CSV table of C-alpha atoms and ligand atoms in Angstrom, one decimal:
chain,number,residue,atom,x,y,z
A,288,MET,CA,120.7,99.0,87.0
A,289,ASP,CA,122.4,100.2,90.1
A,290,LYS,CA,124.2,97.1,91.4
A,291,LYS,CA,124.5,98.5,94.9
A,292,LEU,CA,120.7,98.5,95.3
A,293,LYS,CA,119.3,95.6,97.3
A,294,ASN,CA,116.1,94.9,99.0
A,295,PHE,CA,113.9,94.4,95.9
A,296,ILE,CA,110.3,93.5,96.6
A,297,PHE,CA,108.1,91.6,94.2
A,298,VAL,CA,104.6,93.0,94.4
A,299,LEU,CA,101.6,90.9,93.3
A,300,ASN,CA,98.1,92.4,93.0
A,301,CYS,CA,95.9,89.5,91.8
A,302,GLY,CA,92.5,91.1,91.0
A,303,SER,CA,89.3,89.5,89.9
A,304,SER,CA,89.9,90.0,86.2
A,305,SER,CA,93.4,91.3,86.0
A,306,ILE,CA,96.8,90.9,87.6
A,307,LYS,CA,99.3,93.7,88.3
A,308,PHE,CA,102.9,92.9,89.2
A,309,ALA,CA,106.0,94.9,89.9
A,310,ILE,CA,109.6,94.6,91.2
A,311,LEU,CA,110.7,97.7,93.0
A,312,ASN,CA,113.1,99.0,95.5
A,313,PRO,CA,111.1,100.7,98.3
A,314,ASP,CA,114.1,102.7,99.5
A,315,SER,CA,115.0,104.3,96.2
A,316,LYS,CA,111.3,104.2,95.1
A,317,LYS,CA,112.5,102.9,91.7
A,318,THR,CA,110.4,100.4,89.8
A,319,TYR,CA,112.5,98.0,87.7
A,320,LEU,CA,109.8,95.8,86.3
A,321,SER,CA,106.0,96.4,86.1
A,322,GLY,CA,103.3,94.7,84.3
A,323,LEU,CA,99.6,94.0,83.9
A,324,VAL,CA,97.6,91.0,82.7
A,325,GLU,CA,94.1,92.1,81.4
A,326,TYR,CA,91.0,90.3,80.2
A,327,LEU,CA,91.4,87.1,82.3
A,328,PHE,CA,88.6,84.6,81.3
A,329,LEU,CA,87.9,86.5,78.1
A,330,PRO,CA,89.1,86.1,74.5
A,331,ASP,CA,92.6,87.5,74.0
A,332,THR,CA,94.0,87.6,77.5
A,333,CYS,CA,96.8,90.2,77.1
A,334,ILE,CA,100.0,90.9,79.1
A,335,THR,CA,101.9,94.2,78.9
A,336,TRP,CA,105.1,94.8,80.9
A,337,LYS,CA,107.9,97.2,81.2
A,338,TYR,CA,111.4,96.2,82.1
A,339,LEU,CA,114.1,98.9,82.5
A,340,ASP,CA,112.1,101.3,80.3
A,341,LYS,CA,111.5,98.9,77.5
A,342,LYS,CA,107.9,97.9,76.9
A,343,TYR,CA,106.5,94.5,75.8
A,344,LYS,CA,103.0,93.3,74.9
A,345,GLN,CA,101.7,89.8,74.2
A,346,ILE,CA,98.4,87.9,73.9
A,347,ILE,CA,98.9,84.9,76.1
A,348,GLY,CA,95.8,82.9,75.0
A,349,SER,CA,92.0,82.9,75.3
A,350,ASN,CA,90.0,82.5,78.5
A,351,ILE,CA,93.2,82.4,80.5
A,352,ASN,CA,92.8,81.9,84.3
A,353,HIS,CA,94.9,83.3,87.1
A,354,LYS,CA,97.1,80.2,87.5
A,355,PHE,CA,98.1,80.2,83.8
A,356,ALA,CA,98.8,83.9,83.8
A,357,LEU,CA,100.8,83.7,87.0
A,358,ASP,CA,102.9,80.9,85.6
A,359,PHE,CA,103.6,83.1,82.5
A,360,ILE,CA,104.6,86.1,84.7
A,361,ILE,CA,106.9,84.0,86.9
A,362,GLU,CA,108.4,81.6,84.4
A,363,LYS,CA,108.6,83.8,81.3
A,364,ILE,CA,109.4,87.1,82.9
A,365,LEU,CA,110.5,87.0,86.5
A,366,LEU,CA,112.7,84.0,86.6
A,367,LYS,CA,114.6,85.3,83.5
A,368,GLN,CA,115.8,88.4,85.4
A,369,LYS,CA,118.5,86.7,87.4
A,370,ASP,CA,120.2,90.0,88.4
A,371,ILE,CA,117.0,91.2,90.0
A,372,LEU,CA,115.8,87.8,91.3
A,373,LYS,CA,118.8,87.3,93.6
A,374,ASN,CA,118.1,90.6,95.3
A,375,ILE,CA,114.4,90.0,96.0
A,376,VAL,CA,114.0,89.9,99.8
A,377,GLY,CA,110.2,89.6,100.0
A,378,ILE,CA,106.9,89.4,98.2
A,379,GLY,CA,104.1,91.8,98.9
A,380,HIS,CA,100.6,90.7,98.1
A,381,ARG,CA,97.7,93.1,97.9
A,382,VAL,CA,94.7,91.7,99.8
A,383,VAL,CA,91.5,93.6,99.6
A,384,HIS,CA,89.8,92.5,102.8
A,385,GLY,CA,91.4,91.6,106.2
A,386,GLY,CA,88.0,90.8,107.7
A,387,ILE,CA,87.4,91.6,111.4
A,388,LYS,CA,90.6,90.2,112.7
A,389,ILE,CA,93.5,91.5,110.6
A,390,LYS,CA,94.1,95.2,111.0
A,391,LYS,CA,97.6,95.7,109.6
A,392,SER,CA,100.1,94.2,107.2
A,393,VAL,CA,101.3,90.7,108.2
A,394,LEU,CA,103.7,88.0,107.4
A,395,ILE,CA,101.6,85.2,105.7
A,396,ASP,CA,101.3,81.9,107.5
A,397,GLU,CA,98.5,79.2,107.6
A,398,ASN,CA,96.6,81.2,110.2
A,399,VAL,CA,96.6,84.4,108.0
A,400,LEU,CA,95.5,82.3,105.0
A,401,THR,CA,92.5,81.1,106.9
A,402,HIS,CA,91.6,84.7,107.9
A,403,ILE,CA,91.8,85.9,104.3
A,404,GLN,CA,89.6,82.9,103.3
A,405,ASP,CA,87.1,83.8,105.9
A,406,ALA,CA,87.1,87.5,104.9
A,407,ALA,CA,86.1,86.4,101.4
A,408,LEU,CA,82.5,86.6,102.8
A,409,PHE,CA,82.9,90.4,102.6
A,410,ALA,CA,84.9,90.6,99.3
A,411,PRO,CA,83.7,87.6,97.3
A,412,LEU,CA,85.2,88.9,94.0
A,413,HIS,CA,88.6,89.9,95.4
A,414,ASN,CA,89.8,87.8,98.3
A,415,PRO,CA,89.6,84.5,96.5
A,416,ALA,CA,91.7,86.0,93.6
A,417,ASN,CA,94.2,87.4,96.1
A,418,LEU,CA,94.5,83.9,97.7
A,419,ILE,CA,95.2,82.2,94.3
A,420,GLY,CA,98.2,84.5,93.8
A,421,ILE,CA,99.5,83.9,97.3
A,422,LYS,CA,99.1,80.2,97.2
A,423,ILE,CA,100.7,79.8,93.7
A,424,VAL,CA,103.7,81.9,94.7
A,425,MET,CA,104.2,80.1,98.1
A,426,GLU,CA,103.5,76.6,97.0
A,427,LYS,CA,104.6,76.3,93.4
A,428,TYR,CA,107.7,78.5,93.3
A,429,PRO,CA,110.1,77.6,96.1
A,430,ILE,CA,112.7,79.5,94.2
A,431,LEU,CA,110.7,82.6,95.2
A,432,SER,CA,110.3,81.3,98.8
A,433,LYS,CA,111.1,84.6,100.4
A,434,LYS,CA,109.0,86.1,103.0
A,435,ASN,CA,105.4,86.7,101.9
A,436,VAL,CA,103.5,89.7,103.3
A,437,ALA,CA,99.8,90.5,102.9
A,438,VAL,CA,99.0,94.2,102.7
A,439,PHE,CA,95.3,95.0,103.2
A,440,ASP,CA,93.1,97.7,101.7
A,441,THR,CA,90.9,97.6,104.8
A,442,SER,CA,93.8,98.3,107.2
A,443,PHE,CA,93.6,102.0,106.4
A,444,TYR,CA,90.1,102.1,107.9
A,445,LYS,CA,90.9,100.4,111.2
A,446,ASP,CA,90.6,103.5,113.3
A,447,MET,CA,87.4,104.8,111.7
A,448,PRO,CA,84.9,105.7,114.5
A,449,GLU,CA,81.7,103.8,114.9
A,450,THR,CA,79.7,106.9,114.0
A,451,SER,CA,81.1,106.3,110.5
A,452,PHE,CA,81.3,102.6,110.3
A,453,LEU,CA,77.9,101.6,111.8
A,454,TYR,CA,74.7,101.6,109.6
A,455,ALA,CA,71.4,102.6,111.2
A,456,ILE,CA,70.0,99.1,111.2
A,457,PRO,CA,69.4,97.0,114.3
A,458,TYR,CA,72.7,96.8,116.3
A,459,ASN,CA,72.7,93.0,116.5
A,460,PHE,CA,73.4,92.8,112.7
A,461,TYR,CA,76.7,94.4,113.6
A,462,GLU,CA,77.3,92.3,116.7
A,463,LYS,CA,76.2,89.0,115.3
A,464,TYR,CA,77.0,89.3,111.5
A,465,ARG,CA,79.6,92.1,111.5
A,466,ILE,CA,77.6,94.2,109.0
A,467,ARG,CA,79.4,97.5,109.0
A,468,ARG,CA,81.3,99.9,106.7
A,469,TYR,CA,84.7,98.4,105.9
A,470,GLY,CA,85.9,100.6,103.0
A,471,ALA,CA,88.1,99.8,100.1
A,472,HIS,CA,90.9,101.4,98.0
A,473,GLY,CA,92.7,101.9,101.3
A,474,ILE,CA,96.2,101.4,99.9
A,475,SER,CA,95.7,104.1,97.3
A,476,HIS,CA,94.1,106.6,99.8
A,477,ASN,CA,97.0,105.9,102.2
A,478,TYR,CA,99.6,106.3,99.5
A,479,VAL,CA,98.4,109.7,98.2
A,480,ALA,CA,97.8,111.0,101.7
A,481,ARG,CA,101.4,110.2,102.5
A,482,GLU,CA,102.5,111.9,99.3
A,483,ALA,CA,100.4,114.9,100.3
A,484,CYS,CA,102.4,115.2,103.5
A,485,THR,CA,105.5,115.7,101.5
A,486,VAL,CA,104.1,118.5,99.3
A,487,LEU,CA,102.3,120.2,102.2
A,488,ASN,CA,105.4,119.7,104.5
A,489,LYS,CA,103.3,118.2,107.2
A,490,LYS,CA,103.5,115.2,109.5
A,491,PHE,CA,101.0,112.5,108.9
A,492,HIS,CA,99.5,112.7,112.3
A,493,SER,CA,98.5,116.4,111.8
A,494,LEU,CA,97.2,115.9,108.3
A,495,ASN,CA,93.6,117.0,107.5
A,496,ILE,CA,92.7,116.1,103.9
A,497,ILE,CA,90.0,114.6,101.7
A,498,THR,CA,91.3,112.0,99.1
A,499,CYS,CA,89.3,111.1,96.0
A,500,HIS,CA,90.3,107.9,94.2
A,501,LEU,CA,88.4,108.1,90.9
A,502,GLY,CA,88.8,105.1,88.6
A,503,ASN,CA,86.7,102.3,87.4
A,504,GLY,CA,85.9,101.9,91.1
A,505,SER,CA,85.7,105.3,92.9
A,506,SER,CA,85.8,106.2,96.5
A,507,ILE,CA,86.5,109.2,98.8
A,508,SER,CA,88.1,109.2,102.2
A,509,GLY,CA,88.2,111.9,104.9
A,510,ILE,CA,91.5,111.9,106.9
A,511,CYS,CA,91.6,114.0,110.1
A,512,ASN,CA,94.7,114.2,112.2
A,513,GLY,CA,96.2,111.4,110.2
A,514,VAL,CA,93.3,109.0,110.9
A,515,CYS,CA,90.8,108.0,108.2
A,516,VAL,CA,87.5,109.0,109.8
A,517,ASP,CA,85.1,108.1,107.0
A,518,THR,CA,85.0,106.6,103.6
A,519,SER,CA,82.4,106.2,100.9
A,520,MET,CA,82.7,102.5,100.1
A,521,GLY,CA,80.8,100.5,102.7
A,522,PHE,CA,80.0,96.9,103.6
A,523,THR,CA,81.2,96.2,100.0
A,524,PRO,CA,82.7,98.4,97.3
A,525,LEU,CA,79.2,99.0,95.9
A,526,GLU,CA,78.3,102.0,98.1
A,527,GLY,CA,79.2,105.7,97.5
A,528,LEU,CA,80.3,107.5,94.4
A,529,VAL,CA,79.1,106.8,90.8
A,530,MET,CA,81.5,104.3,89.3
A,531,GLY,CA,82.2,102.7,85.9
A,532,THR,CA,79.6,99.9,86.2
A,533,ARG,CA,78.6,100.2,89.9
A,534,SER,CA,75.6,102.3,91.0
A,535,GLY,CA,77.1,103.7,94.3
A,536,ASP,CA,74.5,105.0,96.6
A,537,ILE,CA,70.8,104.2,95.9
A,538,ASP,CA,67.7,104.0,98.0
A,539,PRO,CA,67.6,100.3,99.2
A,540,SER,CA,63.9,100.3,98.4
A,541,ILE,CA,64.8,100.2,94.7
A,542,ILE,CA,66.0,96.6,95.3
A,543,PHE,CA,62.6,95.7,96.9
A,544,PHE,CA,60.9,97.3,93.9
A,545,MET,CA,63.0,95.4,91.4
A,546,HIS,CA,62.4,92.2,93.2
A,547,LYS,CA,58.7,92.5,94.0
A,548,GLN,CA,57.3,94.5,91.2
A,549,LEU,CA,59.7,93.6,88.4
A,550,ASN,CA,60.2,90.0,89.4
A,551,MET,CA,63.9,90.2,89.2
A,552,SER,CA,65.9,87.6,91.1
A,553,ILE,CA,68.5,88.7,93.7
A,554,ASN,CA,71.3,87.6,91.3
A,555,GLU,CA,69.8,89.6,88.5
A,556,ILE,CA,69.6,92.7,90.7
A,557,GLU,CA,73.2,92.2,91.9
A,558,GLU,CA,74.3,92.0,88.3
A,559,VAL,CA,72.4,95.2,87.4
A,560,LEU,CA,73.8,97.2,90.3
A,561,THR,CA,77.4,96.0,90.1
A,562,LYS,CA,78.0,95.4,86.3
A,563,LYS,CA,75.3,97.4,84.4
A,564,SER,CA,74.9,100.6,86.4
A,565,GLY,CA,77.2,103.6,87.0
A,566,LEU,CA,78.5,105.4,84.0
A,567,LEU,CA,77.7,102.4,81.8
A,568,GLY,CA,74.1,102.3,82.9
A,569,LEU,CA,73.5,106.0,82.7
A,570,SER,CA,75.0,106.4,79.3
A,571,GLY,CA,74.0,103.0,77.8
A,572,VAL,CA,77.2,103.2,75.9
A,573,SER,CA,80.5,102.9,77.9
A,574,ASN,CA,82.2,102.9,81.2
A,575,ASP,CA,85.4,104.3,79.7
A,576,PHE,CA,85.9,107.9,80.7
A,577,ARG,CA,87.7,108.7,77.5
A,578,TYR,CA,84.3,108.3,75.8
A,579,PHE,CA,82.7,110.8,78.2
A,580,GLU,CA,85.5,113.3,77.9
A,581,LYS,CA,85.3,113.3,74.1
A,582,ASN,CA,81.5,113.4,74.0
A,583,TYR,CA,80.5,115.7,76.9
A,584,HIS,CA,79.6,118.6,74.6
A,585,LEU,CA,78.3,116.4,71.8
A,586,LYS,CA,76.0,113.7,73.3
A,587,LYS,CA,73.3,114.2,75.9
A,588,GLU,CA,73.9,110.8,77.5
A,589,ALA,CA,77.6,111.6,78.0
A,590,LYS,CA,76.8,115.0,79.5
A,591,ARG,CA,74.1,113.5,81.8
A,592,SER,CA,76.5,110.8,83.1
A,593,VAL,CA,79.4,113.1,83.8
A,594,ASP,CA,77.1,115.7,85.5
A,595,ILE,CA,75.7,113.0,87.8
A,596,PHE,CA,79.2,111.7,88.5
A,597,CYS,CA,80.5,115.2,89.5
A,598,HIS,CA,77.3,116.1,91.4
A,599,ARG,CA,77.7,113.1,93.7
A,600,LEU,CA,81.4,113.7,94.1
A,601,ALA,CA,80.9,117.4,95.0
A,602,LYS,CA,78.2,116.4,97.5
A,603,TYR,CA,80.6,114.0,99.2
A,604,ILE,CA,83.5,116.5,99.3
A,605,ALA,CA,81.3,119.1,100.9
A,606,ALA,CA,80.0,116.5,103.4
A,607,TYR,CA,83.5,115.4,104.3
A,608,THR,CA,84.6,118.9,105.2
A,609,SER,CA,82.4,118.5,108.3
A,610,LEU,CA,84.9,115.8,109.5
A,611,MET,CA,87.9,118.1,109.4
A,612,GLU,CA,87.8,119.8,112.8
A,613,ASN,CA,88.1,123.4,111.5
A,614,ARG,CA,91.0,122.9,109.1
A,615,LEU,CA,91.2,121.3,105.6
A,616,ASP,CA,94.7,121.2,104.3
A,617,ALA,CA,93.9,120.0,100.8
A,618,VAL,CA,91.8,117.8,98.6
A,619,VAL,CA,93.6,115.2,96.5
A,620,PHE,CA,92.5,113.6,93.2
A,621,THR,CA,93.9,110.3,92.0
A,622,GLY,CA,93.1,107.2,90.0
A,623,GLY,CA,92.6,106.9,86.2
A,624,ILE,CA,89.9,109.6,86.1
A,625,GLY,CA,91.2,111.8,88.9
A,626,GLU,CA,94.7,111.9,87.3
A,627,ASN,CA,93.6,112.3,83.7
A,628,VAL,CA,90.3,114.2,83.3
A,629,PRO,CA,90.5,118.0,83.9
A,630,LEU,CA,86.8,118.2,83.0
A,631,VAL,CA,85.8,116.3,86.1
A,632,ARG,CA,87.9,118.5,88.3
A,633,LYS,CA,86.6,121.7,86.7
A,634,LEU,CA,82.9,120.6,87.0
A,635,THR,CA,83.2,119.3,90.5
A,636,PHE,CA,84.9,122.3,92.0
A,637,SER,CA,82.7,124.7,90.2
A,638,LYS,CA,80.0,123.5,92.6
A,639,LEU,CA,82.3,124.1,95.6
A,640,LEU,CA,83.1,127.8,95.3
A,641,LEU,CA,81.3,128.5,98.6
A,642,LEU,CA,83.9,126.4,100.3
A,643,GLY,CA,86.7,128.4,98.9
A,644,PHE,CA,87.9,126.3,96.0
A,645,LYS,CA,88.9,127.9,92.7
A,646,ILE,CA,90.5,125.8,90.0
A,647,ASN,CA,93.3,127.4,87.9
A,648,SER,CA,92.4,126.4,84.3
A,649,GLU,CA,95.9,126.2,83.0
A,650,LEU,CA,97.2,124.1,85.9
A,651,ASN,CA,94.2,121.9,85.7
A,652,LEU,CA,94.6,121.2,82.0
A,653,SER,CA,98.3,120.5,82.4
A,654,MET,CA,97.9,117.9,85.1
A,655,ILE,CA,97.4,114.7,83.1
A,656,GLY,CA,99.2,111.5,82.2
A,657,GLY,CA,100.7,110.7,85.6
A,658,LYS,CA,101.8,114.2,86.5
A,659,SER,CA,101.3,115.4,90.1
A,660,GLY,CA,100.8,118.9,91.3
A,661,LEU,CA,98.6,121.8,92.5
A,662,ILE,CA,95.6,122.8,90.3
A,663,THR,CA,94.1,125.7,92.2
A,664,GLU,CA,94.6,129.4,92.4
A,665,VAL,CA,96.9,130.8,95.1
A,666,TYR,CA,94.0,132.2,97.1
A,667,SER,CA,92.0,128.9,96.9
A,668,ARG,CA,92.0,126.0,99.3
A,669,PRO,CA,94.5,123.7,97.7
A,670,VAL,CA,93.5,120.8,95.4
A,671,PHE,CA,96.3,118.5,94.3
A,672,VAL,CA,96.4,115.8,91.6
A,673,ILE,CA,98.7,113.0,92.9
A,674,SER,CA,99.5,110.0,90.8
A,675,THR,CA,98.8,106.9,92.9
A,676,ASN,CA,101.3,104.1,93.3
A,677,GLU,CA,99.8,101.2,95.3
A,678,GLU,CA,102.7,98.9,94.4
A,679,LEU,CA,105.2,101.2,96.1
A,680,LEU,CA,103.2,101.4,99.3
A,681,ILE,CA,102.8,97.6,99.3
A,682,ALA,CA,106.6,97.2,98.7
A,683,GLN,CA,107.3,99.7,101.6
A,684,GLU,CA,105.0,97.9,104.0
A,685,THR,CA,106.4,94.5,103.0
A,686,LEU,CA,110.0,95.6,103.6
A,687,ASN,CA,109.0,97.1,107.0
A,688,ILE,CA,107.4,93.8,108.0
A,689,ILE,CA,110.2,91.6,107.0
A,690,LYS,CA,112.8,93.8,108.6
A,691,THR,CA,111.0,93.5,112.0
B,212,AMP,P1,91.6,103.0,87.1
B,212,AMP,O1,90.5,102.1,87.6
B,212,AMP,O2,92.2,103.9,88.2
B,212,AMP,O3,92.6,102.3,86.3
B,212,AMP,O4,90.9,104.0,86.1
B,212,AMP,C1,90.1,103.6,85.0
B,212,AMP,C2,89.3,104.8,84.5
B,212,AMP,O5,90.2,105.9,84.2
B,212,AMP,C3,88.5,104.4,83.2
B,212,AMP,O6,87.3,105.0,83.2
B,212,AMP,C4,89.4,105.1,82.1
B,212,AMP,O7,88.7,105.4,81.1
B,212,AMP,C5,89.9,106.3,82.9
B,212,AMP,N1,91.1,106.9,82.2
B,212,AMP,C6,92.3,106.4,82.3
B,212,AMP,N2,93.2,107.1,81.6
B,212,AMP,C7,92.4,108.1,81.0
B,212,AMP,C8,92.7,109.2,80.2
B,212,AMP,N3,93.9,109.4,79.7
B,212,AMP,N4,91.7,110.0,79.8
B,212,AMP,C9,90.4,109.8,80.3
B,212,AMP,N5,90.1,108.8,81.1
B,212,AMP,C10,91.1,107.9,81.5
């Protein structure tokens, strides 16, 4: 390790069923330690981590909760790296929803904790998990009592115009209950948009791009003159593209039909639309894109699911070109699917030839496994694959806040 490097940031991304963590240096962009706890509340909760290029994996128990997993991360991994520990200057927490009050990254105090708690109304799966991480770090580990910063996914959408964020329902639902589009995945869209500036040699404020974060959750954002002007996730992360287990857009009347004609309770409908729909629902087999890639030409349910996924995505990309004020600099693909599945990129852009997109097959096939680069012909509008790094953006934001 470079002993001269200081200003390490510990990043904690406490999700509903997983925890990501990292220690990195925002200035050098180097990650020293990174890890992931998966399968919380399930048999065989598993932790994998990488420290200075060495990889480790361990089952930490069964039905493990956030608190137990965080104790493991901090006591068994973090506190043992004394060299790094003494250089940590701040802790950056990913928080999905900033609610209506918090619009940018902030130093965490009692007031901020209350706002995050209140915003759980809009992100009931995510904000409570984010809060557990913050509270454990701040209250239980005074040794880590550095400055704690919350970095919000919703911040990226703070300047979205009301033409994008309002739903066409009676206006008082917005005024009284704040029902509107909030968006999600903002940290990832923001990160890849900033990376796109570097490859396109443009300043952020003059950037016109469409970013597609395609993973287990998927969303698309339109950025015009450096401002996010629309995004596909809405009041909650259920709206928009086809996802792993979420339906994305549907006619709301389907919900009335399920309730009135099929006698399903609201909880049952919510379960279907959030956990049993999307690629899993369409295929009846899986939500893992590796299955779809392998079986696209072999199984009709795999082909059907991927075709619907790409059809919806192409429709959104085409629609978002209307937000670009006469110039589209590039489209960016990121996320587990965006970064690893050439088939999705090929099928999606084959529907967008009219808009001047032409994928280069060789480049497309080569851009997998975390590689970033251009995948279109020279005469095409550019499409880039850019590997996302939410932890780095959280670390950069955290360092900025604690320096001010
Ligand atoms: P994320 O939510 O960004 O972690 O992405 C998860 C999705 O990406 C899942 O559907 C995975 O199956 C898919 N994915 C990740 N790596 C690959 C890969 N090498 N090939 C195909 N799909 C992948």
